[in-house]
Coordinates of C-alpha atoms and ligand atoms in Angstrom, one line a residue:
M1 CA -3.1 -14.8 -23.7
P2 CA 0.2 -15.0 -25.2
A3 CA 3.1 -17.7 -23.8
I4 CA 5.0 -15.7 -21.5
P5 CA 8.5 -16.5 -21.7
D6 CA 10.4 -18.2 -18.8
P7 CA 13.0 -16.4 -17.4
T8 CA 13.5 -18.6 -14.5
P9 CA 16.9 -20.5 -15.1
S10 CA 19.1 -17.7 -14.2
A11 CA 16.8 -15.7 -12.3
R12 CA 16.1 -18.7 -9.6
Q13 CA 20.0 -18.8 -8.7
G14 CA 20.2 -17.0 -5.8
T15 CA 23.0 -15.6 -3.5
F16 CA 20.6 -16.3 -0.1
E17 CA 19.3 -19.1 1.2
L18 CA 16.2 -19.9 2.8
C19 CA 15.5 -23.3 4.2
G20 CA 17.5 -24.6 1.7
V21 CA 15.9 -23.0 -1.2
S22 CA 18.0 -20.2 -3.0
L23 CA 16.9 -16.6 -3.6
R24 CA 18.6 -13.6 -5.1
G25 CA 17.9 -12.0 -1.8
P26 CA 16.0 -11.5 1.3
V27 CA 12.9 -9.6 0.7
L28 CA 9.4 -11.6 0.2
N29 CA 6.1 -10.1 0.0
G30 CA 3.5 -10.5 2.6
S31 CA 0.8 -13.0 1.8
G32 CA -2.0 -11.5 0.2
T33 CA -0.6 -7.8 -0.1
F34 CA 0.8 -8.1 -3.8
D35 CA -1.7 -9.6 -6.5
A36 CA 0.9 -11.1 -8.8
I37 CA -1.7 -12.4 -11.6
A38 CA -3.3 -8.8 -11.4
A39 CA 0.1 -7.4 -11.5
R40 CA 0.9 -9.3 -14.4
R41 CA -2.0 -8.2 -16.4
A42 CA -1.5 -4.6 -15.2
F43 CA 2.3 -4.0 -16.3
G44 CA 3.2 -7.2 -18.7
D45 CA 6.6 -8.6 -19.1
A46 CA 8.0 -5.5 -17.4
L47 CA 6.7 -7.6 -13.9
L48 CA 8.5 -10.3 -14.8
E49 CA 12.1 -8.3 -15.6
R50 CA 11.6 -6.2 -12.6
F51 CA 9.7 -8.3 -10.3
P52 CA 10.0 -6.7 -6.5
F53 CA 10.6 -9.7 -4.1
D54 CA 13.1 -12.5 -4.2
A55 CA 10.1 -14.8 -3.6
F56 CA 6.7 -14.7 -3.9
V57 CA 4.0 -16.0 -1.2
S58 CA 0.5 -16.4 -2.7
K59 CA -2.5 -15.1 -0.9
T60 CA -3.9 -17.5 1.5
I61 CA -6.1 -20.6 0.1
T62 CA -8.6 -22.7 1.8
L63 CA -9.8 -25.9 0.8
E64 CA -13.3 -24.9 0.0
P65 CA -13.7 -21.6 -2.2
R66 CA -14.6 -18.2 -0.2
Q67 CA -16.4 -15.4 -1.4
G68 CA -14.7 -13.3 1.7
N69 CA -16.3 -10.6 4.0
A70 CA -19.1 -8.2 3.0
P71 CA -17.9 -4.8 1.8
P72 CA -16.7 -2.0 3.1
R73 CA -13.3 -4.3 3.8
L74 CA -10.6 -1.6 4.2
W75 CA -10.6 1.1 6.5
E76 CA -7.2 3.7 6.5
T77 CA -5.7 4.7 9.6
P78 CA -3.2 7.7 10.0
A79 CA -0.4 5.0 10.0
G80 CA -1.9 1.8 7.9
M81 CA -5.1 0.3 7.6
I82 CA -7.5 -2.1 8.6
N83 CA -8.6 -4.4 6.4
S84 CA -11.1 -7.5 6.7
I85 CA -11.1 -9.3 3.5
G86 CA -12.0 -12.3 4.9
L87 CA -9.7 -14.7 2.6
P88 CA -11.7 -14.9 -0.7
N89 CA -10.0 -17.2 -2.9
K90 CA -10.8 -20.0 -5.3
G91 CA -10.7 -22.9 -3.0
L92 CA -7.9 -25.6 -3.4
D93 CA -9.2 -27.2 -6.9
G94 CA -9.3 -23.6 -8.3
F95 CA -6.0 -22.3 -7.2
L96 CA -4.4 -25.6 -8.5
A97 CA -6.2 -25.2 -12.0
T98 CA -6.2 -21.5 -12.3
D99 CA -3.7 -19.6 -10.2
L100 CA -0.8 -22.0 -10.0
P101 CA 0.1 -22.2 -13.6
E102 CA -0.1 -18.2 -13.8
L103 CA 2.1 -18.1 -10.8
A104 CA 4.7 -20.8 -11.7
Q105 CA 5.5 -18.4 -14.6
L106 CA 7.2 -15.7 -12.1
P107 CA 11.0 -15.2 -12.2
V108 CA 11.2 -16.4 -8.4
P109 CA 10.5 -19.2 -5.9
L110 CA 7.0 -19.5 -5.1
V111 CA 5.4 -19.9 -1.6
V112 CA 2.0 -21.1 -1.4
S113 CA 0.3 -20.0 1.9
V114 CA -2.6 -22.1 3.1
M115 CA -5.0 -22.3 5.8
G116 CA -7.4 -25.1 7.5
L117 CA -10.4 -25.0 9.5
G118 CA -8.9 -28.3 11.4
R119 CA -5.9 -30.2 11.3
D120 CA -7.4 -32.6 9.1
E121 CA -8.0 -30.1 6.3
L122 CA -4.7 -28.3 6.8
A123 CA -3.3 -31.8 6.2
R124 CA -5.1 -32.0 2.8
L125 CA -3.8 -28.9 1.7
V126 CA -0.4 -29.4 2.6
G127 CA -0.1 -32.8 0.8
A128 CA -1.8 -31.8 -2.3
V129 CA -0.1 -28.2 -2.7
G130 CA 3.2 -30.1 -1.3
E131 CA 3.2 -32.5 -4.2
R132 CA 3.7 -29.8 -7.0
D133 CA 6.6 -29.3 -8.6
E134 CA 6.0 -25.3 -8.9
V135 CA 6.1 -25.1 -5.1
S136 CA 8.9 -24.5 -3.3
M137 CA 7.8 -23.7 0.4
L138 CA 4.6 -23.7 2.2
E139 CA 3.4 -21.2 4.7
L140 CA 0.9 -22.2 7.1
N141 CA -1.4 -19.2 8.5
V142 CA -2.7 -20.4 11.6
S143 CA -4.4 -17.1 12.6
C144 CA -7.9 -19.1 12.4
P145 CA -10.1 -21.0 14.6
N146 CA -9.8 -24.6 14.7
V147 CA -13.4 -25.8 14.6
E148 CA -12.5 -29.2 16.2
T149 CA -11.5 -27.3 19.2
G150 CA -12.8 -23.5 18.8
L151 CA -9.1 -22.2 19.6
I152 CA -7.3 -20.0 17.5
M153 CA -4.7 -22.5 16.5
G154 CA -2.0 -20.2 16.4
A155 CA -2.7 -18.6 19.5
D156 CA -1.5 -21.4 21.3
P157 CA 1.4 -23.4 21.5
A158 CA -0.3 -26.9 22.0
E159 CA -2.3 -26.2 19.2
T160 CA 0.6 -25.1 17.1
A161 CA 2.3 -28.3 17.7
L162 CA -0.7 -30.6 17.2
A163 CA -1.4 -29.3 13.7
L164 CA 2.5 -29.3 12.7
E165 CA 3.0 -33.0 13.7
R166 CA -0.2 -33.7 12.1
V167 CA 1.0 -32.1 8.4
R168 CA 4.9 -32.4 8.8
P169 CA 4.7 -36.2 7.3
E170 CA 2.6 -34.9 4.2
T171 CA 5.6 -33.2 2.5
A172 CA 9.4 -32.9 3.0
K173 CA 9.2 -29.2 1.4
P174 CA 10.0 -26.6 3.9
L175 CA 6.8 -25.6 5.9
I176 CA 6.9 -21.9 7.5
V177 CA 4.5 -21.1 10.2
K178 CA 3.0 -17.5 9.9
L179 CA 2.6 -16.3 13.1
T180 CA -0.2 -13.9 14.7
P181 CA 0.7 -11.3 16.9
N182 CA -2.6 -12.0 18.7
A183 CA -1.1 -14.6 21.1
T184 CA 0.1 -14.3 24.7
D185 CA 3.4 -15.7 23.9
P186 CA 4.4 -15.7 20.4
G187 CA 7.8 -16.8 21.2
A188 CA 6.2 -19.8 23.2
V189 CA 4.2 -20.7 19.6
A190 CA 7.0 -20.4 17.6
A191 CA 9.1 -22.8 20.0
A192 CA 6.5 -25.3 20.0
A193 CA 6.2 -25.0 16.1
E194 CA 10.1 -25.7 15.6
S195 CA 9.8 -28.6 18.2
A196 CA 7.3 -30.1 16.0
G197 CA 8.8 -29.6 12.4
A198 CA 8.6 -26.3 11.3
D199 CA 11.5 -24.9 9.1
A200 CA 10.8 -21.3 9.8
V201 CA 8.2 -19.2 11.3
S202 CA 7.1 -15.6 9.8
L203 CA 5.3 -12.9 11.6
V204 CA 3.7 -10.6 12.5
N205 CA 0.0 -11.5 10.9
T206 CA -2.2 -8.3 11.4
L207 CA -3.3 -7.0 14.6
K208 CA -6.8 -7.2 15.3
G209 CA -8.5 -4.0 15.2
M210 CA -11.9 -2.0 14.6
A211 CA -13.5 1.2 13.0
L212 CA -16.5 2.7 13.7
H213 CA -19.1 4.7 11.0
P214 CA -18.7 8.0 11.8
E215 CA -22.3 8.6 11.7
T216 CA -23.8 5.6 13.1
G217 CA -21.0 4.5 15.5
E218 CA -21.9 0.9 13.9
P219 CA -18.8 -1.2 13.3
W220 CA -17.4 -0.1 9.7
L221 CA -16.0 -2.8 8.2
G222 CA -18.4 -5.4 7.0
G223 CA -16.4 -8.3 8.8
R224 CA -16.9 -5.8 12.1
T225 CA -13.5 -6.2 13.1
G226 CA -10.3 -6.4 11.0
G227 CA -6.6 -6.8 10.9
L228 CA -4.3 -3.5 11.4
S229 CA -1.3 -3.2 9.1
G230 CA 1.4 -0.7 8.3
P231 CA 3.6 1.3 9.7
A232 CA 1.0 1.2 13.1
I233 CA 2.1 -1.9 14.1
R234 CA 5.9 -2.0 13.1
A235 CA 7.1 -1.3 16.8
I236 CA 4.8 -4.0 17.9
A237 CA 6.2 -6.4 15.2
L238 CA 9.9 -5.6 15.9
E239 CA 9.4 -6.5 19.7
Q240 CA 8.1 -9.7 18.4
V241 CA 10.4 -10.6 16.0
A242 CA 13.2 -10.2 18.4
A243 CA 11.3 -12.2 20.9
V244 CA 10.7 -14.9 18.7
A245 CA 14.3 -15.0 17.4
S246 CA 15.4 -15.6 20.9
R247 CA 13.6 -18.7 21.3
V248 CA 14.3 -20.4 18.0
E249 CA 16.9 -21.3 15.8
I250 CA 15.2 -21.8 12.8
P251 CA 15.0 -18.7 10.5
V252 CA 12.4 -16.0 11.4
I253 CA 11.0 -13.7 8.3
G254 CA 10.0 -10.6 9.8
M255 CA 7.1 -8.2 8.7
G256 CA 5.0 -5.3 9.9
G257 CA 5.0 -1.6 8.6
I258 CA 8.5 -2.4 6.9
A259 CA 8.2 0.4 4.5
S260 CA 12.4 1.1 3.8
G261 CA 15.6 -0.4 3.7
R262 CA 16.5 1.1 7.5
H263 CA 13.1 -0.8 8.6
A264 CA 14.2 -4.1 7.0
A265 CA 18.0 -3.7 8.5
D266 CA 16.2 -3.1 12.1
F267 CA 14.5 -6.5 11.7
M268 CA 17.3 -8.2 10.5
A269 CA 19.3 -6.7 13.4
A270 CA 16.5 -8.1 15.6
G271 CA 17.1 -11.4 14.4
A272 CA 15.1 -11.8 11.4
S273 CA 16.7 -14.0 8.5
A274 CA 14.8 -12.4 5.7
V275 CA 11.9 -10.0 5.3
A276 CA 8.5 -9.3 3.8
V277 CA 6.7 -6.0 2.4
G278 CA 3.0 -6.1 3.1
T279 CA 1.1 -2.8 3.2
E280 CA 3.8 -0.6 1.6
S281 CA 3.3 -2.2 -1.6
F282 CA -0.4 -1.1 -1.5
R283 CA 1.1 2.8 -1.8
D284 CA 4.0 1.5 -4.2
P285 CA 4.0 -1.6 -6.3
A286 CA 7.7 -1.7 -6.6
A287 CA 8.5 -1.2 -3.0
G288 CA 9.9 -4.8 -2.8
R289 CA 12.6 -3.7 -4.8
R290 CA 13.3 -0.3 -3.6
I291 CA 13.4 -1.6 -0.4
A292 CA 15.8 -4.6 -1.0
T293 CA 18.3 -1.9 -2.9
E294 CA 18.4 0.3 0.2
L295 CA 19.0 -2.8 2.5
A296 CA 21.7 -3.8 0.4
E297 CA 23.1 -0.3 0.4
L298 CA 23.1 -0.2 4.2
S299 CA 25.7 -3.0 3.9
L300 CA 24.6 -4.9 6.9
P301 CA 27.6 -6.3 9.2
G302 CA 26.2 -8.7 10.5
R303 CA 22.6 -10.9 11.5
R304 CA 22.2 -9.1 14.7
G305 CA 24.6 -5.9 14.3
A306 CA 22.8 -3.1 12.1
T307 CA 22.3 0.1 13.9
P308 CA 18.7 0.8 14.8
S309 CA 17.0 3.5 13.3
R310 CA 15.6 6.7 14.5
G311 CA 12.0 8.0 13.8
V312 CA 10.1 6.8 10.7
Ligands
FMN1 C1 -5.2 -6.2 2.6 C2 -4.5 -7.7 3.1 C3 -4.8 -8.9 2.9 C4 -3.8 -10.0 3.6 N1 -3.6 -11.1 3.2 C5 -3.2 -12.2 4.2 C6 -3.3 -13.5 3.8 O1 -4.2 -13.9 2.8 N2 -2.6 -14.2 4.4 C7 -2.1 -14.0 5.4 O2 -1.1 -14.9 6.0 N3 -1.9 -12.4 5.7 C8 -2.2 -11.7 5.3 N4 -2.1 -10.5 5.4 C9 -1.2 -9.9 6.1 C10 0.1 -9.5 5.8 O3 0.6 -10.8 4.9 C11 1.3 -9.2 6.5 O4 1.3 -10.2 7.6 C12 0.7 -7.9 7.8 O5 -0.3 -7.0 7.0 C13 1.8 -7.1 8.5 O6 2.6 -6.7 7.5 P1 2.7 -5.0 6.8 O7 2.1 -4.3 7.9 O8 4.0 -5.1 6.0 O9 1.2 -5.2 5.5 C14 -3.2 -9.5 4.8 C15 -2.4 -7.9 4.9 C16 -3.2 -7.4 4.1 C17 -3.1 -6.0 4.4

């Protein structure tokens, strides 16, 4: 493969700051929704020249390699989709050896998303990823069961705090906690994460959903259930972002069905400092840049001051 020119020096200089990291703007991607390595192969240098996001969040990696769930993995809903991908990835060693060098070529800061099946596993991931110079921030995907307790880490404030306390000493880099909407009180989880040392929270991850095979009545997805995303969840995400933002001082990264600059502005009006675009990138790979442009054109009066949208 030919050497990719490193366009980083000027492009990394930004006007927007997230957890002390300088970005050129506030629009990120949702983890797992934009394959930058495949996109680089498809679009070549054009991807680097017009990269759609102001920071890139990797898909979630785990300590050991994972195959992911059996197919089918996607179900389209009237306003979004249910995915049951199951976090296929090369594992920590494979990621560091193969994916990280490619992601380091992107012209924006890199956020690596990690998930551990327990606190020790999470700590190993944070330590190993956090020491790499190519990585600017880490995102902790806590939407998974802790095999030590059987509880979903991010569904419970105490579990979340214990996880943060365990991993915080492993890195000085900013830690973003990705909250699950499948929690009774996401605001309480966010407050627990903040008290235990999180630098930011991001939300929402997907909502648990299910689709049935039209003929057999059996679950359509290989993983039986999946995660609902896209416009269908935007109103829920907006409410949760507002609830969380009222409980914490650290930055909130809002996502869930954002498909336009107006939607992004709504999330910022609800208290988000930055936003992420997920499902919309499947429809339009350049959505992140379009949304950033539309957001800038709205010339927001302030963090909580934008005018709410009407309709879609
Ligand atoms: C196909 C797919 C894969 C995803 N993979 C991950 C992942 O690896 N890690 C993670 O934290 N979130 C993952 N997500 C959740 C998204 O990052 C995002 O939180 C969610 O989809 C809501 O945003 P959206 O409605 O804009 O898509 C995934 C979502 C989709 C649709």
